[in-house]
């Protein structure tokens, strides 16, 4: 019984170490040194860029639809 208890304690210690390492990696990954306001502005900037890219795709798609409609109306 005591051997099983010591094995469980060893496993718990290893899991604690792994969680600490995971948090260190997450802190490095998400750059928690940067304050929330700066990160919010970066996210907003990326969001606006993505919306602009989506608008470009919609514009090119609508031009293509217009081209197809014109082509088939003229030659039909």
PDB file of C-alpha atoms in Angstrom:
ATOM      1  CA  UNK A   1       0.000   0.000   0.000  1.00  0.00           C
ATOM      2  CA  UNK A   2       2.783   2.408   0.882  1.00  0.00           C
ATOM      3  CA  UNK A   3       4.549   1.579  -2.392  1.00  0.00           C
ATOM      4  CA  UNK A   4       1.385   2.425  -4.345  1.00  0.00           C
ATOM      5  CA  UNK A   5       1.088   5.675  -2.384  1.00  0.00           C
ATOM      6  CA  UNK A   6       4.680   6.645  -3.177  1.00  0.00           C
ATOM      7  CA  UNK A   7       4.127   5.857  -6.863  1.00  0.00           C
ATOM      8  CA  UNK A   8       1.010   8.058  -6.856  1.00  0.00           C
ATOM      9  CA  UNK A   9       2.969  10.878  -5.218  1.00  0.00           C
ATOM     10  CA  UNK A  10       5.699  10.540  -7.849  1.00  0.00           C
ATOM     11  CA  UNK A  11       3.106  10.730 -10.610  1.00  0.00           C
ATOM     12  CA  UNK A  12       1.522  13.799  -8.993  1.00  0.00           C
ATOM     13  CA  UNK A  13       4.906  15.512  -8.738  1.00  0.00           C
ATOM     14  CA  UNK A  14       5.651  14.786 -12.389  1.00  0.00           C
ATOM     15  CA  UNK A  15       2.264  16.155 -13.433  1.00  0.00           C
ATOM     16  CA  UNK A  16       2.870  19.317 -11.379  1.00  0.00           C
ATOM     17  CA  UNK A  17       6.222  19.799 -13.110  1.00  0.00           C
ATOM     18  CA  UNK A  18       4.600  19.275 -16.495  1.00  0.00           C
ATOM     19  CA  UNK A  19       1.867  21.810 -15.705  1.00  0.00           C
ATOM     20  CA  UNK A  20       4.488  24.364 -14.668  1.00  0.00           C
ATOM     21  CA  UNK A  21       6.370  23.784 -17.921  1.00  0.00           C
ATOM     22  CA  UNK A  22       3.134  24.090 -19.898  1.00  0.00           C
ATOM     23  CA  UNK A  23       2.340  27.430 -18.249  1.00  0.00           C
ATOM     24  CA  UNK A  24       5.832  28.701 -18.974  1.00  0.00           C
ATOM     25  CA  UNK A  25       5.459  27.725 -22.622  1.00  0.00           C
ATOM     26  CA  UNK A  26       2.007  29.296 -22.817  1.00  0.00           C
ATOM     27  CA  UNK A  27       3.293  32.509 -21.274  1.00  0.00           C
ATOM     28  CA  UNK A  28       6.070  32.610 -23.821  1.00  0.00           C
ATOM     29  CA  UNK A  29       3.697  31.723 -26.648  1.00  0.00           C
ATOM     30  CA  UNK A  30       1.018  34.313 -25.894  1.00  0.00           C
ATOM     31  CA  UNK A  31       3.516  36.984 -24.850  1.00  0.00           C
ATOM     32  CA  UNK A  32       1.859  38.018 -21.610  1.00  0.00           C
ATOM     33  CA  UNK A  33       4.388  40.818 -21.272  1.00  0.00           C
ATOM     34  CA  UNK A  34       2.335  42.733 -23.823  1.00  0.00           C
ATOM     35  CA  UNK A  35      -0.522  44.551 -22.159  1.00  0.00           C
ATOM     36  CA  UNK A  36      -4.116  43.798 -23.022  1.00  0.00           C
ATOM     37  CA  UNK A  37      -4.733  47.069 -24.838  1.00  0.00           C
ATOM     38  CA  UNK A  38      -1.883  46.484 -27.278  1.00  0.00           C
ATOM     39  CA  UNK A  39      -3.040  42.938 -27.930  1.00  0.00           C
ATOM     40  CA  UNK A  40      -6.592  44.174 -28.466  1.00  0.00           C
ATOM     41  CA  UNK A  41      -5.397  46.674 -31.060  1.00  0.00           C
ATOM     42  CA  UNK A  42      -3.392  43.959 -32.807  1.00  0.00           C
ATOM     43  CA  UNK A  43      -6.449  41.707 -32.913  1.00  0.00           C
ATOM     44  CA  UNK A  44      -8.581  44.564 -34.233  1.00  0.00           C
ATOM     45  CA  UNK A  45      -5.972  45.327 -36.897  1.00  0.00           C
ATOM     46  CA  UNK A  46      -5.953  41.688 -38.008  1.00  0.00           C
ATOM     47  CA  UNK A  47      -9.756  41.651 -37.995  1.00  0.00           C
ATOM     48  CA  UNK A  48      -9.927  44.757 -40.207  1.00  0.00           C
ATOM     49  CA  UNK A  49      -7.329  43.284 -42.582  1.00  0.00           C
ATOM     50  CA  UNK A  50      -9.323  40.060 -42.821  1.00  0.00           C
ATOM     51  CA  UNK A  51     -12.534  42.000 -43.490  1.00  0.00           C
ATOM     52  CA  UNK A  52     -10.792  43.962 -46.250  1.00  0.00           C
ATOM     53  CA  UNK A  53      -9.522  40.732 -47.782  1.00  0.00           C
ATOM     54  CA  UNK A  54     -13.034  39.281 -47.633  1.00  0.00           C
ATOM     55  CA  UNK A  55     -14.384  42.417 -49.320  1.00  0.00           C
ATOM     56  CA  UNK A  56     -11.820  41.999 -52.114  1.00  0.00           C
ATOM     57  CA  UNK A  57     -12.886  38.392 -52.617  1.00  0.00           C
ATOM     58  CA  UNK A  58     -16.554  39.381 -52.684  1.00  0.00           C
ATOM     59  CA  UNK A  59     -15.787  42.128 -55.213  1.00  0.00           C
ATOM     60  CA  UNK A  60     -13.895  39.782 -57.525  1.00  0.00           C
ATOM     61  CA  UNK A  61     -16.641  37.167 -57.179  1.00  0.00           C
ATOM     62  CA  UNK A  62     -19.336  39.700 -58.059  1.00  0.00           C
ATOM     63  CA  UNK A  63     -17.290  40.869 -61.071  1.00  0.00           C
ATOM     64  CA  UNK A  64     -17.009  37.256 -62.207  1.00  0.00           C
ATOM     65  CA  UNK A  65     -20.765  36.734 -61.813  1.00  0.00           C
ATOM     66  CA  UNK A  66     -21.380  39.944 -63.751  1.00  0.00           C
ATOM     67  CA  UNK A  67     -19.029  38.746 -66.504  1.00  0.00           C
ATOM     68  CA  UNK A  68     -20.823  35.400 -66.734  1.00  0.00           C
ATOM     69  CA  UNK A  69     -24.232  37.054 -66.780  1.00  0.00           C
ATOM     70  CA  UNK A  70     -23.149  39.435 -69.542  1.00  0.00           C
ATOM     71  CA  UNK A  71     -21.544  36.633 -71.543  1.00  0.00           C
ATOM     72  CA  UNK A  72     -24.594  34.396 -71.453  1.00  0.00           C
ATOM     73  CA  UNK A  73     -27.067  37.225 -72.024  1.00  0.00           C
ATOM     74  CA  UNK A  74     -25.205  38.460 -75.100  1.00  0.00           C
ATOM     75  CA  UNK A  75     -24.454  35.086 -76.663  1.00  0.00           C
ATOM     76  CA  UNK A  76     -27.646  33.306 -75.679  1.00  0.00           C
TER      77      UNK A  76
END
